[in-house]
mmCIF file of C-alpha atoms in Angstrom:
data_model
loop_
_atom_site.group_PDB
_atom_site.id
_atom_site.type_symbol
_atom_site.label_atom_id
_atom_site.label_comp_id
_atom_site.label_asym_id
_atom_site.label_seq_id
_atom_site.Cartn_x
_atom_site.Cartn_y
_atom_site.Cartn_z
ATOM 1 C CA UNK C 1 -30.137 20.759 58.056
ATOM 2 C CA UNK C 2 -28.163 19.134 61.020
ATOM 3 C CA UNK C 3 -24.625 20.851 61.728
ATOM 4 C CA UNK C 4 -22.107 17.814 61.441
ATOM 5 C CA UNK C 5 -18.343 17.674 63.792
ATOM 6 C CA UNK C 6 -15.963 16.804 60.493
ATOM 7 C CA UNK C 7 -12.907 14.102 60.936
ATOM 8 C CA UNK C 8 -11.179 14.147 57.354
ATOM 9 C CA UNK C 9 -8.597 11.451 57.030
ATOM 10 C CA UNK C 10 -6.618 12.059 53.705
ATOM 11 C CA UNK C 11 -5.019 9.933 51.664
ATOM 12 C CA UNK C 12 -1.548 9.930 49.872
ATOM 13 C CA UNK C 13 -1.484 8.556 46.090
ATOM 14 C CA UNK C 14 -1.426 4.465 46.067
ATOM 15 C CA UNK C 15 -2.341 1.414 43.842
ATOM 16 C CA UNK C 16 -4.061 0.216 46.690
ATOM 17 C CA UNK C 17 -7.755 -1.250 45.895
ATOM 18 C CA UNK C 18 -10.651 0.771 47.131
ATOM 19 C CA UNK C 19 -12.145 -2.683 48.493
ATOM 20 C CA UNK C 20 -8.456 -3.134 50.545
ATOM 21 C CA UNK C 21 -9.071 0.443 51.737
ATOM 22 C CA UNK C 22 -12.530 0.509 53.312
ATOM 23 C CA UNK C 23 -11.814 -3.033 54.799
ATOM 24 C CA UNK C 24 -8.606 -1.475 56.499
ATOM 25 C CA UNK C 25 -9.943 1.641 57.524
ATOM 26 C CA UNK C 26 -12.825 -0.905 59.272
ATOM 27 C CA UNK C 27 -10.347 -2.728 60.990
ATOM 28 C CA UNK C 28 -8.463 0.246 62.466
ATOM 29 C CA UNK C 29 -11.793 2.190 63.036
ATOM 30 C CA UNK C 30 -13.507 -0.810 64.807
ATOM 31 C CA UNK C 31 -10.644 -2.194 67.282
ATOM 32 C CA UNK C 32 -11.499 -0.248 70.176
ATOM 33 C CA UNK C 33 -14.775 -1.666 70.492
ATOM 34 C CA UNK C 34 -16.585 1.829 70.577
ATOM 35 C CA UNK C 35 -17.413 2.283 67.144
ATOM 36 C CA UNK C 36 -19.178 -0.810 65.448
ATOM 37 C CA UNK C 37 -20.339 -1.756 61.544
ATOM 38 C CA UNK C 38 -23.953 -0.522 61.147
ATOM 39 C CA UNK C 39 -24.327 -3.022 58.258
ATOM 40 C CA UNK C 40 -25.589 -0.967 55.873
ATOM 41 C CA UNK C 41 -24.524 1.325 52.755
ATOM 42 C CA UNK C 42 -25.525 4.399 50.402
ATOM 43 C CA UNK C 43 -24.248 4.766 47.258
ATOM 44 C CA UNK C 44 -23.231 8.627 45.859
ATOM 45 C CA UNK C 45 -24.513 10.250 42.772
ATOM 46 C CA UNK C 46 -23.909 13.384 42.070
ATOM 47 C CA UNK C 47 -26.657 14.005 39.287
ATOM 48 C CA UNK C 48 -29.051 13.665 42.017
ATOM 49 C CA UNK C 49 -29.929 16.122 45.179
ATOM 50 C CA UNK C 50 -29.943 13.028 47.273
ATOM 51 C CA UNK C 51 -28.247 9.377 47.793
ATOM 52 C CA UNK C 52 -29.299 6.200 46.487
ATOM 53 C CA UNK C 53 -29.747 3.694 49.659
ATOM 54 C CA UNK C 54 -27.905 0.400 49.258
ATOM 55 C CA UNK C 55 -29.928 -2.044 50.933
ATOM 56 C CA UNK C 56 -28.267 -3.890 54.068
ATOM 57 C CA UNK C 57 -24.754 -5.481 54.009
ATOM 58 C CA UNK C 58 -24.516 -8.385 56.829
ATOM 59 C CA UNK C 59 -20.947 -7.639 56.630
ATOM 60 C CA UNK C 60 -18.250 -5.057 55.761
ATOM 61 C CA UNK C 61 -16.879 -7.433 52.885
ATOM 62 C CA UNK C 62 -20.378 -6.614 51.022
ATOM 63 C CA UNK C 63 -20.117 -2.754 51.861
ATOM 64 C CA UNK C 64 -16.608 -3.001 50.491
ATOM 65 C CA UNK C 65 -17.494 -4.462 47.651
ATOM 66 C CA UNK C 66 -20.973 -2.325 46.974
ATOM 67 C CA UNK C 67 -18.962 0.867 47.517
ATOM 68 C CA UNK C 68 -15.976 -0.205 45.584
ATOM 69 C CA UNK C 69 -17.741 -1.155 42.389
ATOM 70 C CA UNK C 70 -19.754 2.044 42.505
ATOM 71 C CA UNK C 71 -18.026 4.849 40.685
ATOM 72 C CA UNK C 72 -18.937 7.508 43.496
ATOM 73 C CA UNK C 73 -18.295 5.796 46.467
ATOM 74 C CA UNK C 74 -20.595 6.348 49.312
ATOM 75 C CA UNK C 75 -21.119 5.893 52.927
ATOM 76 C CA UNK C 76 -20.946 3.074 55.588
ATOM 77 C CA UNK C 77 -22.955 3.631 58.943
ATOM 78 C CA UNK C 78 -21.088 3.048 62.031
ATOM 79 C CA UNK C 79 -22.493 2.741 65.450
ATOM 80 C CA UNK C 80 -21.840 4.689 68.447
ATOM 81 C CA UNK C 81 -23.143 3.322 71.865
ATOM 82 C CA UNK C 82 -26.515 2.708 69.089
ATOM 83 C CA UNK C 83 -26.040 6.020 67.966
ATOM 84 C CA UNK C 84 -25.825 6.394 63.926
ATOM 85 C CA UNK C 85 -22.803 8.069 62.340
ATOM 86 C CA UNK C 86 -21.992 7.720 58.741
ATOM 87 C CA UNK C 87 -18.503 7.874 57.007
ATOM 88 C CA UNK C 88 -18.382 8.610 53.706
ATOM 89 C CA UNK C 89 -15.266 7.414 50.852
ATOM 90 C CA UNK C 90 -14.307 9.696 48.508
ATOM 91 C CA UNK C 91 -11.933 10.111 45.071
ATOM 92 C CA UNK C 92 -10.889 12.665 43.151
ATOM 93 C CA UNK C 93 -10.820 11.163 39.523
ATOM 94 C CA UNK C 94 -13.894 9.049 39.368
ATOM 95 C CA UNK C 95 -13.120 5.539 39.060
ATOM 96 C CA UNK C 96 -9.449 6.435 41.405
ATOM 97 C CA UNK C 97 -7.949 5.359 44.734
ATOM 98 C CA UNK C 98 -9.734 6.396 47.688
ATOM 99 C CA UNK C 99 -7.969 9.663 48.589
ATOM 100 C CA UNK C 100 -10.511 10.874 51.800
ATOM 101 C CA UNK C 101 -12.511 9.183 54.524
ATOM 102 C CA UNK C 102 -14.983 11.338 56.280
ATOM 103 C CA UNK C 103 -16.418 10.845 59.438
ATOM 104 C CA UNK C 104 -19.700 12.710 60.087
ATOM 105 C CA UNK C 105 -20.599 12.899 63.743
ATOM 106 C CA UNK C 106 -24.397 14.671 64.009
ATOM 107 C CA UNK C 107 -24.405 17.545 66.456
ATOM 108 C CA UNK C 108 -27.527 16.108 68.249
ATOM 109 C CA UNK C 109 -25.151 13.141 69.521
ATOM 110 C CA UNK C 110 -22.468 15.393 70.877
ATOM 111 C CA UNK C 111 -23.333 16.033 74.925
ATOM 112 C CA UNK C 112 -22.556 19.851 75.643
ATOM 113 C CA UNK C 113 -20.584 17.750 79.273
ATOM 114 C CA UNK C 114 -16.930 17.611 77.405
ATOM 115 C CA UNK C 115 -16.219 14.774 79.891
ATOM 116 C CA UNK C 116 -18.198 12.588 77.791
ATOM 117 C CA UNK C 117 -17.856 14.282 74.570
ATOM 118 C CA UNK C 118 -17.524 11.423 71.923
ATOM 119 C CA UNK C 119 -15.227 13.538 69.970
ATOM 120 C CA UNK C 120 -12.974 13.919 72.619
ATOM 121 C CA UNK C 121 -13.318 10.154 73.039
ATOM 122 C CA UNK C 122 -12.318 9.534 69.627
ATOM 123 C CA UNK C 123 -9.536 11.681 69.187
ATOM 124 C CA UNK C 124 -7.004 8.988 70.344
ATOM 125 C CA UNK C 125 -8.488 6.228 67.997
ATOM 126 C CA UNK C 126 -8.109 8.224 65.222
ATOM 127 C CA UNK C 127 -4.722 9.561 65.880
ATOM 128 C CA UNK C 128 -4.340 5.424 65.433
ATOM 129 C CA UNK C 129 -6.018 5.016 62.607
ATOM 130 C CA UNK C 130 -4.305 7.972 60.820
ATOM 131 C CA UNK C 131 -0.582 6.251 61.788
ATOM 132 C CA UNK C 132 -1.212 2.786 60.500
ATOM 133 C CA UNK C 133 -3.912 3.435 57.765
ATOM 134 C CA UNK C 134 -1.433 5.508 56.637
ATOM 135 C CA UNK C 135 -2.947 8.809 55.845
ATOM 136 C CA UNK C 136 -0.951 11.841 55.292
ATOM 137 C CA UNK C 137 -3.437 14.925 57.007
ATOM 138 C CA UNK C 138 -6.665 14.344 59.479
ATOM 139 C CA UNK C 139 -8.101 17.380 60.526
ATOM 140 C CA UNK C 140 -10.939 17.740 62.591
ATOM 141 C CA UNK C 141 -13.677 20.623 62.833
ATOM 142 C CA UNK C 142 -17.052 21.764 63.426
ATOM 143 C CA UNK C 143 -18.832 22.541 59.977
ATOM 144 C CA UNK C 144 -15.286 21.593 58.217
ATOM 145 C CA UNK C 145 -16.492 23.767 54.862
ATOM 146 C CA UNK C 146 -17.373 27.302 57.411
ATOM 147 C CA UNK C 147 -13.677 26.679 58.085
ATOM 148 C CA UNK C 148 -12.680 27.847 54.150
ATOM 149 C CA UNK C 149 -12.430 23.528 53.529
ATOM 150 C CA UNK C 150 -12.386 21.935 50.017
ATOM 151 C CA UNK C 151 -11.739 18.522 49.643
ATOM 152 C CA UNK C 152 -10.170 18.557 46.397
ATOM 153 C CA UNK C 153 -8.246 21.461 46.862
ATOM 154 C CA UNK C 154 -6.842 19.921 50.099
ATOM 155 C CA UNK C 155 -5.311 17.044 48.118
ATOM 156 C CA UNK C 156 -4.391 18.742 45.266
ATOM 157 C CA UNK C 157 -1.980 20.686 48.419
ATOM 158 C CA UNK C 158 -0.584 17.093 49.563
ATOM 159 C CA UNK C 159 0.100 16.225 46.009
ATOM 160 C CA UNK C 160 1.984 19.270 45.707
ATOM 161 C CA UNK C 161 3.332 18.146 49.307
ATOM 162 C CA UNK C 162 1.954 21.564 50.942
ATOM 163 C CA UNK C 163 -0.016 22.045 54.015
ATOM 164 C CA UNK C 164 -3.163 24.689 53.869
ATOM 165 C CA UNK C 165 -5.933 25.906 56.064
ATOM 166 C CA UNK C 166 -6.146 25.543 60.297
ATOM 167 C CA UNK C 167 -8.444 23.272 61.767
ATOM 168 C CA UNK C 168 -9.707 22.389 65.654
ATOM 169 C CA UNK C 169 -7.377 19.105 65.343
ATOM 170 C CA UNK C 170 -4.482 18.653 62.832
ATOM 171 C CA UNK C 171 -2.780 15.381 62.230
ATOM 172 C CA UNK C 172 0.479 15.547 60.033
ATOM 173 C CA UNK C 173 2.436 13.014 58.533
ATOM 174 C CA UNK C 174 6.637 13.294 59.255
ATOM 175 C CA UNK C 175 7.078 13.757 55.453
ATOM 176 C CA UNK C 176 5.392 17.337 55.501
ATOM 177 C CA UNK C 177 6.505 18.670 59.314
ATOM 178 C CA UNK C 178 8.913 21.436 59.072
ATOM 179 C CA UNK C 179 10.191 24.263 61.349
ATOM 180 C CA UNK C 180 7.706 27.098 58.904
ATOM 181 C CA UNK C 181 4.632 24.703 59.337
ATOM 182 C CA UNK C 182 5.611 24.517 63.248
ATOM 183 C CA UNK C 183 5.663 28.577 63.535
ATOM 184 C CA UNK C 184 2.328 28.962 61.419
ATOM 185 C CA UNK C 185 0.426 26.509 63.648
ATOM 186 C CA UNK C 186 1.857 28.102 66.861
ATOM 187 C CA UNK C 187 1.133 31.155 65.918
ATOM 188 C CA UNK C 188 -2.521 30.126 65.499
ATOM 189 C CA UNK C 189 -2.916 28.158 69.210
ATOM 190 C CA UNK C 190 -5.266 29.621 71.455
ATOM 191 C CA UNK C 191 -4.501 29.354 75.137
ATOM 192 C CA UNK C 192 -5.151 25.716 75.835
ATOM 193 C CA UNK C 193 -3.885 24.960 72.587
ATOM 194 C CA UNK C 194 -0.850 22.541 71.927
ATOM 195 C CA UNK C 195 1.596 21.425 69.066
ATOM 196 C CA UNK C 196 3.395 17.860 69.635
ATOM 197 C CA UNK C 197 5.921 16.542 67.994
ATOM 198 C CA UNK C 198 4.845 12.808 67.991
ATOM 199 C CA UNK C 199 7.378 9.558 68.460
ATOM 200 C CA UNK C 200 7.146 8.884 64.610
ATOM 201 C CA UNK C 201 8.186 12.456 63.201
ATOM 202 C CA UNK C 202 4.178 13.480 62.740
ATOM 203 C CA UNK C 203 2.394 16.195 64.819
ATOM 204 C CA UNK C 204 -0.222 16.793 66.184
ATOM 205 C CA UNK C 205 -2.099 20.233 66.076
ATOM 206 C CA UNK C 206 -4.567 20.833 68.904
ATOM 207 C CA UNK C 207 -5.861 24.510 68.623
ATOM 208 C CA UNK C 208 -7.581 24.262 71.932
ATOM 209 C CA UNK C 209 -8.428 21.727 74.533
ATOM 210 C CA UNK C 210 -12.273 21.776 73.372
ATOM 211 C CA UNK C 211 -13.695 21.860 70.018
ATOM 212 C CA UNK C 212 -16.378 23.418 71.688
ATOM 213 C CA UNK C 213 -13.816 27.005 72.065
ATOM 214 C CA UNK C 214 -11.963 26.610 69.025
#
């Protein structure tokens, strides 16, 4: 199986339509130019060991709309410099709000050169797309379940407006930053590491200055 580089956006609670989500996410995920629609879907079903292929969407509207009527969700491919990588939608109470997006960056794509590391390069674009998506926790890590991760279990903790669990790259919304959660994640920095107070009252959480040492 291939080993995947994890970037989990999360979600707070909203009344917002899966359809508006996706489409907004594609916006914020797209504007830099470096990641492009790969105009096609696959639809999610868990009674199965594998996904059902959606055929291909000429545009995200259809994706949206594919994905959102589908009680599972699924997975939009993205292109990076013609490179595949898939992101994948996800709820916790079936027909519910999109509460995670996953980004799933295949190892093979990753250059062992950091200087052109594409998770590197994408660090800053999501750090945009968390702020104006809004999501409330994006962490980023190699193999995100080795790392103890559940998805459910990780919003269930936002719901109950608690941060768990330390990852490569931690994005936090202002509403959950306190002085505790500041000494936990110091405590946990390795030598290049960093926490940042950010202009808007989040932080950001970088354990060390490579995922490839964290």
């Amino acid at each position: 199986m291939p080993a995947y580089f994890n970037i989990i956006l999360h979600l707070p609670e909203n009344n917002i339509s899966r359809e508006s989500t996706i489409t907004r996410f594609n916006e914020l995920i797209t504007a830099s130019g470096k990641i492009k629609f790969g105009n096609e879907c696959i639809l999610s079903d868990p009674d199965f060991d594998y996904d059902f292929e959606y055929t291909e969407s000429g545009t995200i509207s259809e994706a949206a709309a594919a994905l959102s009527g589908w009680k599972n969700l699924g997975y939009i491919t993205y292109l990076y410099n013609d490179a595949m990588i898939q992101v994948g939608f996800m709820s916790c109470d079936g027909d519910g709000s999109i509460r995670g997006i996953e980004v799933m960056i295949d190892d093979y794509l990753i250059p062992k050169n950091e200087n052109s590391d594409i998770v590197l390069s994408l660090v800053g674009d999501i750090q945009e797309v968390h702020a104006k998506l809004p999501a409330s926790r994006t962490l980023m890590a190699w193999q995100v379940e080795e790392c103890g991760y559940d998805f459910e279990q990780c919003v269930s903790d936002i719901d109950r407006h608690e941060i768990n669990g330390v990852y490569w790259l931690d994005i936090i919304s202002s509403e959950f930053v306190n002085e505790e959660l500041i000494t936990v994640l110091q405590s946990n920095l390795k030598e290049t590491g960093r926490v940042t107070l950010n202009n808007d009252g989040s932080l950001t959480f970088t354990r060390s200055s490579s995922p490839f040492n964290s």
